[in-house]
């Protein structure tokens, strides 16, 4: 067996966790690609840092839009460029003005997201350390380097099953949803701005419904949310989803 | 012709349908007038939701004595040094400029319910078709014998945020080694049940952070208090020997205070404070009794399904002044009640749809840096009473990461509710 340094050892554990040597080899290839994008960043360290992001973002095989857009193909993607995701006006305008994500501007953005694009609704205060940002960007470049996720609606429909599917098939009463939303907007701002509590303005219906069922079934554990959701009937959830998915962030 | 959207159409169609059912006095008017008294969590929310949802169909006036409003919630964090005073103080400008709400800066002293107008201190009157009272609390000054309105400069209650809070902060900052603060919390029911205990935590935090060897003594008229287990655990962990709590089982009863001498006298002993924070027993804000809307409890009975006064159907009472069944008196609760009242009033005046009332409350408290705890509940009207259906409370021995997340959630909530109130 070849002698391995500690860093390679880390990669191997990573590969084992994914359960396949093939994945390991693919990862090694991507890692090389990442280095050309993201300078000295360590994607393995970056994966740990991605824990800060994954409440809202998915990346890699099967990634979907959640509270935030999926991050497949983020490097080289136009800002505000994922079809079917409702961005803040500020993010859309940044993209229209020609902002395309690369390792350098992504790192600047992640330093202080609200300074880089004022009025964007990503609920993240920023990552102060330059090394950490390089690691995170390296991970994003490596893992999100795959082709962008395909047909998001179809994929959502497959993943959302059971009760959530029943609710998705109902036509939500938007006006009723607007009244019920009074309970949500005390914390989740109606403008779409986020100060520590995620924005739910413009969230896709499928994601919204699935998330509420995840609170109902204890997959998500926030007590305030579990409490609010416990008393929501299917028609209430359908109404809320109809209302919030119809909104545009300011 | 200007463009027309679905909502505007619904609003007009609803208005004409409702006109048939309305009394002649309302039909004669171009726009029904809703007057809101009190610019706190309840008053701002009901005014904003009416203006936002009814658009031009309702004329909304907000009467509030202050130009700027300091929230009681998070005012303890200001005492502890976690927030600036400015960051918990808000203006009414957006409500006026973006929502078309008329703000009257003045103190409403009474209501002529026959003539349907509000009377201001300067003698002027403001007519209404529907009135919403959200006047907050009033104090029963002599509930602690020896305390009075004249004593608030020496022994601040700081239970209405503003200059009183700043005064208490000044006095806390002047506390030195070997001194102690005595807090006398109010008996039930009162505004924000965990607040006196969060305040004790913030005082101890301040002393500890500055390296001041001072103590906080709580002389409580109650045998138990909100989030008691969580606070006692936190005090033991962070502030050993710095906070002492005595219920009536120990002190035997509060006989009175001598504000000048700084003494709180109980059956057991006399406790000396270099600073006294006396929080008297509470009742509905003054205008509620002046308008004849209170009962023997000093608070206002309401209909659970709508927050309509049980005494006058043209008046709604929300927030701390209302008897809201299982709901505590809190900014969150007032904000929740305001939305039910706004929906009901809009339905009455414009014929818009009215849905079954739902109420909610959550309440976060900070014990020490990054150690937040929370309680919450959902409520529905049941047999004429607002009744809790489900609830939760933070657990003792929670992981520090959970407590930190809870504190951060409270920051998000503060940003959210103040945006919901002030626009």
mmCIF file of N, CA and C in Angstrom, chain A residues 125 173-191 194-197 221-233 236 243 250, chain B residues 6-7 48-49 52-53 332 335 339-340 343 353 355-362 364 374 376-379 389-392 408-409 411-413 415-417 419-420:
data_model
loop_
_atom_site.group_PDB
_atom_site.id
_atom_site.type_symbol
_atom_site.label_atom_id
_atom_site.label_comp_id
_atom_site.label_asym_id
_atom_site.label_seq_id
_atom_site.Cartn_x
_atom_site.Cartn_y
_atom_site.Cartn_z
ATOM 1 N N UNK A 125 -24.549 35.929 8.128
ATOM 2 C CA UNK A 125 -23.818 37.139 8.515
ATOM 3 C C UNK A 125 -22.475 37.278 7.825
ATOM 4 N N UNK A 173 -56.135 28.233 -0.825
ATOM 5 C CA UNK A 173 -56.920 29.474 -0.784
ATOM 6 C C UNK A 173 -55.966 30.607 -0.381
ATOM 7 N N UNK A 174 -55.542 31.388 -1.386
ATOM 8 C CA UNK A 174 -54.503 32.379 -1.147
ATOM 9 C C UNK A 174 -54.919 33.434 -0.112
ATOM 10 N N UNK A 175 -56.168 33.873 -0.161
ATOM 11 C CA UNK A 175 -56.622 34.900 0.797
ATOM 12 C C UNK A 175 -56.580 34.365 2.230
ATOM 13 N N UNK A 176 -57.019 33.131 2.382
ATOM 14 C CA UNK A 176 -56.942 32.495 3.698
ATOM 15 C C UNK A 176 -55.481 32.371 4.117
ATOM 16 N N UNK A 177 -54.641 32.004 3.149
ATOM 17 C CA UNK A 177 -53.206 31.904 3.411
ATOM 18 C C UNK A 177 -52.632 33.228 3.878
ATOM 19 N N UNK A 178 -53.116 34.310 3.304
ATOM 20 C CA UNK A 178 -52.611 35.633 3.690
ATOM 21 C C UNK A 178 -52.968 35.921 5.154
ATOM 22 N N UNK A 179 -54.179 35.534 5.560
ATOM 23 C CA UNK A 179 -54.548 35.717 6.969
ATOM 24 C C UNK A 179 -53.675 34.834 7.876
ATOM 25 N N UNK A 180 -53.574 33.557 7.511
ATOM 26 C CA UNK A 180 -52.766 32.640 8.331
ATOM 27 C C UNK A 180 -51.311 33.104 8.412
ATOM 28 N N UNK A 181 -50.841 33.739 7.344
ATOM 29 C CA UNK A 181 -49.443 34.174 7.282
ATOM 30 C C UNK A 181 -49.123 35.193 8.366
ATOM 31 N N UNK A 182 -50.163 35.823 8.918
ATOM 32 C CA UNK A 182 -49.946 36.742 10.037
ATOM 33 C C UNK A 182 -49.132 36.084 11.137
ATOM 34 N N UNK A 183 -49.314 34.768 11.303
ATOM 35 C CA UNK A 183 -48.572 34.040 12.332
ATOM 36 C C UNK A 183 -47.106 33.858 11.952
ATOM 37 N N UNK A 184 -46.830 33.832 10.663
ATOM 38 C CA UNK A 184 -45.459 33.574 10.195
ATOM 39 C C UNK A 184 -44.627 34.857 10.193
ATOM 40 N N UNK A 185 -45.276 35.958 9.757
ATOM 41 C CA UNK A 185 -44.490 37.153 9.463
ATOM 42 C C UNK A 185 -44.067 37.926 10.711
ATOM 43 N N UNK A 186 -44.519 37.478 11.892
ATOM 44 C CA UNK A 186 -43.973 38.063 13.110
ATOM 45 C C UNK A 186 -42.471 37.764 13.197
ATOM 46 N N UNK A 187 -42.046 36.649 12.613
ATOM 47 C CA UNK A 187 -40.613 36.296 12.615
ATOM 48 C C UNK A 187 -40.007 36.312 11.207
ATOM 49 N N UNK A 188 -40.706 35.685 10.245
ATOM 50 C CA UNK A 188 -40.200 35.646 8.865
ATOM 51 C C UNK A 188 -40.719 36.892 8.152
ATOM 52 N N UNK A 189 -39.836 37.851 7.911
ATOM 53 C CA UNK A 189 -40.302 39.158 7.455
ATOM 54 C C UNK A 189 -41.012 39.105 6.100
ATOM 55 N N UNK A 190 -42.147 39.825 6.038
ATOM 56 C CA UNK A 190 -42.971 39.830 4.831
ATOM 57 C C UNK A 190 -42.243 40.455 3.642
ATOM 58 N N UNK A 191 -41.246 41.295 3.913
ATOM 59 C CA UNK A 191 -40.493 41.935 2.835
ATOM 60 C C UNK A 191 -39.533 40.957 2.169
ATOM 61 N N UNK A 194 -34.066 39.029 5.678
ATOM 62 C CA UNK A 194 -33.791 38.019 6.688
ATOM 63 C C UNK A 194 -32.724 38.531 7.638
ATOM 64 N N UNK A 195 -33.041 38.524 8.926
ATOM 65 C CA UNK A 195 -32.066 38.909 9.953
ATOM 66 C C UNK A 195 -31.930 37.778 10.950
ATOM 67 N N UNK A 196 -31.448 36.652 10.528
ATOM 68 C CA UNK A 196 -31.240 35.547 11.459
ATOM 69 C C UNK A 196 -32.342 34.500 11.403
ATOM 70 N N UNK A 197 -33.495 34.847 10.842
ATOM 71 C CA UNK A 197 -34.565 33.866 10.629
ATOM 72 C C UNK A 197 -34.797 33.839 9.121
ATOM 73 N N UNK A 221 -36.711 20.080 13.876
ATOM 74 C CA UNK A 221 -36.952 20.037 15.315
ATOM 75 C C UNK A 221 -37.156 21.394 15.988
ATOM 76 N N UNK A 222 -37.124 22.494 15.247
ATOM 77 C CA UNK A 222 -37.305 23.788 15.920
ATOM 78 C C UNK A 222 -38.658 23.836 16.634
ATOM 79 N N UNK A 223 -38.625 24.110 17.947
ATOM 80 C CA UNK A 223 -39.841 24.020 18.762
ATOM 81 C C UNK A 223 -40.886 25.057 18.366
ATOM 82 N N UNK A 224 -40.429 26.256 18.032
ATOM 83 C CA UNK A 224 -41.399 27.294 17.656
ATOM 84 C C UNK A 224 -42.135 26.862 16.393
ATOM 85 N N UNK A 225 -41.389 26.348 15.433
ATOM 86 C CA UNK A 225 -42.013 25.926 14.177
ATOM 87 C C UNK A 225 -42.914 24.707 14.386
ATOM 88 N N UNK A 226 -42.464 23.743 15.189
ATOM 89 C CA UNK A 226 -43.291 22.555 15.437
ATOM 90 C C UNK A 226 -44.630 22.954 16.048
ATOM 91 N N UNK A 227 -44.550 23.954 16.955
ATOM 92 C CA UNK A 227 -45.759 24.433 17.625
ATOM 93 C C UNK A 227 -46.726 25.054 16.614
ATOM 94 N N UNK A 228 -46.181 25.926 15.762
ATOM 95 C CA UNK A 228 -47.042 26.617 14.792
ATOM 96 C C UNK A 228 -47.687 25.623 13.830
ATOM 97 N N UNK A 229 -46.895 24.619 13.444
ATOM 98 C CA UNK A 229 -47.341 23.703 12.405
ATOM 99 C C UNK A 229 -48.298 22.645 12.951
ATOM 100 N N UNK A 230 -48.169 22.351 14.256
ATOM 101 C CA UNK A 230 -48.980 21.277 14.847
ATOM 102 C C UNK A 230 -50.471 21.501 14.607
ATOM 103 N N UNK A 231 -50.892 22.756 14.622
ATOM 104 C CA UNK A 231 -52.327 23.037 14.490
ATOM 105 C C UNK A 231 -52.760 23.350 13.063
ATOM 106 N N UNK A 232 -51.872 23.165 12.100
ATOM 107 C CA UNK A 232 -52.239 23.461 10.715
ATOM 108 C C UNK A 232 -52.824 22.223 10.040
ATOM 109 N N UNK A 233 -54.047 22.369 9.549
ATOM 110 C CA UNK A 233 -54.664 21.295 8.769
ATOM 111 C C UNK A 233 -54.109 21.350 7.350
ATOM 112 N N UNK A 236 -54.891 24.397 5.506
ATOM 113 C CA UNK A 236 -54.147 25.555 6.006
ATOM 114 C C UNK A 236 -52.764 25.610 5.360
ATOM 115 N N UNK A 243 -50.022 31.266 -0.738
ATOM 116 C CA UNK A 243 -49.735 32.683 -0.466
ATOM 117 C C UNK A 243 -48.245 32.988 -0.589
ATOM 118 N N UNK A 250 -38.984 41.888 -1.818
ATOM 119 C CA UNK A 250 -38.777 43.301 -2.177
ATOM 120 C C UNK A 250 -37.347 43.533 -2.629
ATOM 121 N N UNK B 6 -56.954 41.707 -9.055
ATOM 122 C CA UNK B 6 -57.988 40.828 -8.493
ATOM 123 C C UNK B 6 -58.368 41.241 -7.079
ATOM 124 N N UNK B 7 -57.336 41.647 -6.315
ATOM 125 C CA UNK B 7 -57.618 41.986 -4.922
ATOM 126 C C UNK B 7 -58.458 43.234 -4.808
ATOM 127 N N UNK B 48 -51.487 49.065 11.045
ATOM 128 C CA UNK B 48 -50.787 48.734 9.806
ATOM 129 C C UNK B 48 -51.552 47.689 8.993
ATOM 130 N N UNK B 49 -52.084 46.659 9.660
ATOM 131 C CA UNK B 49 -52.805 45.617 8.920
ATOM 132 C C UNK B 49 -54.093 46.162 8.312
ATOM 133 N N UNK B 52 -52.914 48.361 5.370
ATOM 134 C CA UNK B 52 -52.308 47.538 4.328
ATOM 135 C C UNK B 52 -53.376 46.731 3.583
ATOM 136 N N UNK B 53 -54.286 46.118 4.336
ATOM 137 C CA UNK B 53 -55.218 45.174 3.725
ATOM 138 C C UNK B 53 -56.479 45.852 3.183
ATOM 139 N N UNK B 332 -45.637 39.868 21.702
ATOM 140 C CA UNK B 332 -45.983 38.865 20.688
ATOM 141 C C UNK B 332 -47.484 38.623 20.713
ATOM 142 N N UNK B 335 -49.416 41.550 19.224
ATOM 143 C CA UNK B 335 -49.265 41.527 17.769
ATOM 144 C C UNK B 335 -50.203 40.478 17.154
ATOM 145 N N UNK B 339 -53.949 41.123 14.787
ATOM 146 C CA UNK B 339 -54.262 40.614 13.452
ATOM 147 C C UNK B 339 -55.676 40.051 13.402
ATOM 148 N N UNK B 340 -56.110 39.434 14.500
ATOM 149 C CA UNK B 340 -57.492 38.942 14.572
ATOM 150 C C UNK B 340 -58.451 40.133 14.576
ATOM 151 N N UNK B 343 -58.590 41.808 11.081
ATOM 152 C CA UNK B 343 -59.373 41.007 10.125
ATOM 153 C C UNK B 343 -60.867 41.151 10.392
ATOM 154 N N UNK B 353 -63.505 38.861 3.731
ATOM 155 C CA UNK B 353 -63.706 37.549 4.358
ATOM 156 C C UNK B 353 -63.174 37.538 5.792
ATOM 157 N N UNK B 355 -62.060 34.914 8.848
ATOM 158 C CA UNK B 355 -61.667 33.531 9.106
ATOM 159 C C UNK B 355 -61.673 33.265 10.613
ATOM 160 N N UNK B 356 -61.706 31.996 11.006
ATOM 161 C CA UNK B 356 -61.686 31.693 12.447
ATOM 162 C C UNK B 356 -60.424 32.248 13.114
ATOM 163 N N UNK B 357 -60.594 32.815 14.304
ATOM 164 C CA UNK B 357 -59.465 33.419 15.021
ATOM 165 C C UNK B 357 -58.445 32.366 15.423
ATOM 166 N N UNK B 358 -57.179 32.711 15.268
ATOM 167 C CA UNK B 358 -56.057 31.893 15.766
ATOM 168 C C UNK B 358 -55.110 32.840 16.480
ATOM 169 N N UNK B 359 -54.595 32.410 17.586
ATOM 170 C CA UNK B 359 -53.672 33.258 18.334
ATOM 171 C C UNK B 359 -52.393 32.481 18.628
ATOM 172 N N UNK B 360 -51.300 33.217 18.773
ATOM 173 C CA UNK B 360 -50.048 32.545 19.118
ATOM 174 C C UNK B 360 -49.184 33.451 19.981
ATOM 175 N N UNK B 361 -48.276 32.828 20.679
ATOM 176 C CA UNK B 361 -47.301 33.578 21.477
ATOM 177 C C UNK B 361 -45.995 32.805 21.521
ATOM 178 N N UNK B 362 -44.890 33.538 21.467
ATOM 179 C CA UNK B 362 -43.583 32.956 21.788
ATOM 180 C C UNK B 362 -42.852 34.015 22.577
ATOM 181 N N UNK B 364 -38.920 34.831 24.187
ATOM 182 C CA UNK B 364 -37.511 34.466 24.380
ATOM 183 C C UNK B 364 -36.949 35.268 25.549
ATOM 184 N N UNK B 374 -36.750 29.834 25.642
ATOM 185 C CA UNK B 374 -38.003 30.285 25.041
ATOM 186 C C UNK B 374 -39.183 29.453 25.531
ATOM 187 N N UNK B 376 -43.553 28.982 24.278
ATOM 188 C CA UNK B 376 -44.506 29.362 23.246
ATOM 189 C C UNK B 376 -45.770 28.556 23.372
ATOM 190 N N UNK B 377 -46.844 29.053 22.790
ATOM 191 C CA UNK B 377 -48.110 28.326 22.788
ATOM 192 C C UNK B 377 -48.987 28.804 21.638
ATOM 193 N N UNK B 378 -49.937 27.959 21.277
ATOM 194 C CA UNK B 378 -50.969 28.275 20.284
ATOM 195 C C UNK B 378 -52.297 28.318 21.027
ATOM 196 N N UNK B 379 -53.201 29.151 20.539
ATOM 197 C CA UNK B 379 -54.485 29.325 21.221
ATOM 198 C C UNK B 379 -55.619 29.406 20.213
ATOM 199 N N UNK B 389 -53.882 25.398 23.128
ATOM 200 C CA UNK B 389 -54.029 24.056 22.565
ATOM 201 C C UNK B 389 -52.726 23.267 22.638
ATOM 202 N N UNK B 390 -51.613 23.924 22.374
ATOM 203 C CA UNK B 390 -50.312 23.255 22.435
ATOM 204 C C UNK B 390 -49.287 24.258 22.952
ATOM 205 N N UNK B 391 -48.248 23.754 23.580
ATOM 206 C CA UNK B 391 -47.228 24.662 24.104
ATOM 207 C C UNK B 391 -45.894 23.942 24.226
ATOM 208 N N UNK B 392 -44.836 24.723 24.399
ATOM 209 C CA UNK B 392 -43.516 24.136 24.651
ATOM 210 C C UNK B 392 -42.732 25.083 25.541
ATOM 211 N N UNK B 408 -30.062 33.571 18.965
ATOM 212 C CA UNK B 408 -30.014 34.150 17.618
ATOM 213 C C UNK B 408 -31.404 34.225 16.992
ATOM 214 N N UNK B 409 -32.218 33.220 17.291
ATOM 215 C CA UNK B 409 -33.608 33.245 16.822
ATOM 216 C C UNK B 409 -34.346 34.459 17.400
ATOM 217 N N UNK B 411 -33.105 37.320 18.070
ATOM 218 C CA UNK B 411 -32.695 38.517 17.321
ATOM 219 C C UNK B 411 -33.495 38.613 16.016
ATOM 220 N N UNK B 412 -33.663 37.467 15.376
ATOM 221 C CA UNK B 412 -34.457 37.433 14.150
ATOM 222 C C UNK B 412 -35.905 37.811 14.425
ATOM 223 N N UNK B 413 -36.441 37.307 15.531
ATOM 224 C CA UNK B 413 -37.813 37.647 15.897
ATOM 225 C C UNK B 413 -37.944 39.150 16.154
ATOM 226 N N UNK B 415 -36.239 41.597 14.889
ATOM 227 C CA UNK B 415 -36.240 42.296 13.591
ATOM 228 C C UNK B 415 -37.581 42.089 12.892
ATOM 229 N N UNK B 416 -38.119 40.869 13.006
ATOM 230 C CA UNK B 416 -39.383 40.554 12.336
ATOM 231 C C UNK B 416 -40.566 41.292 12.932
ATOM 232 N N UNK B 417 -40.718 41.238 14.241
ATOM 233 C CA UNK B 417 -41.920 41.834 14.836
ATOM 234 C C UNK B 417 -41.874 43.352 14.720
ATOM 235 N N UNK B 419 -40.538 45.005 12.277
ATOM 236 C CA UNK B 419 -40.908 45.294 10.880
ATOM 237 C C UNK B 419 -42.420 45.134 10.700
ATOM 238 N N UNK B 420 -42.997 44.149 11.383
ATOM 239 C CA UNK B 420 -44.436 43.904 11.299
ATOM 240 C C UNK B 420 -45.233 45.043 11.959
#
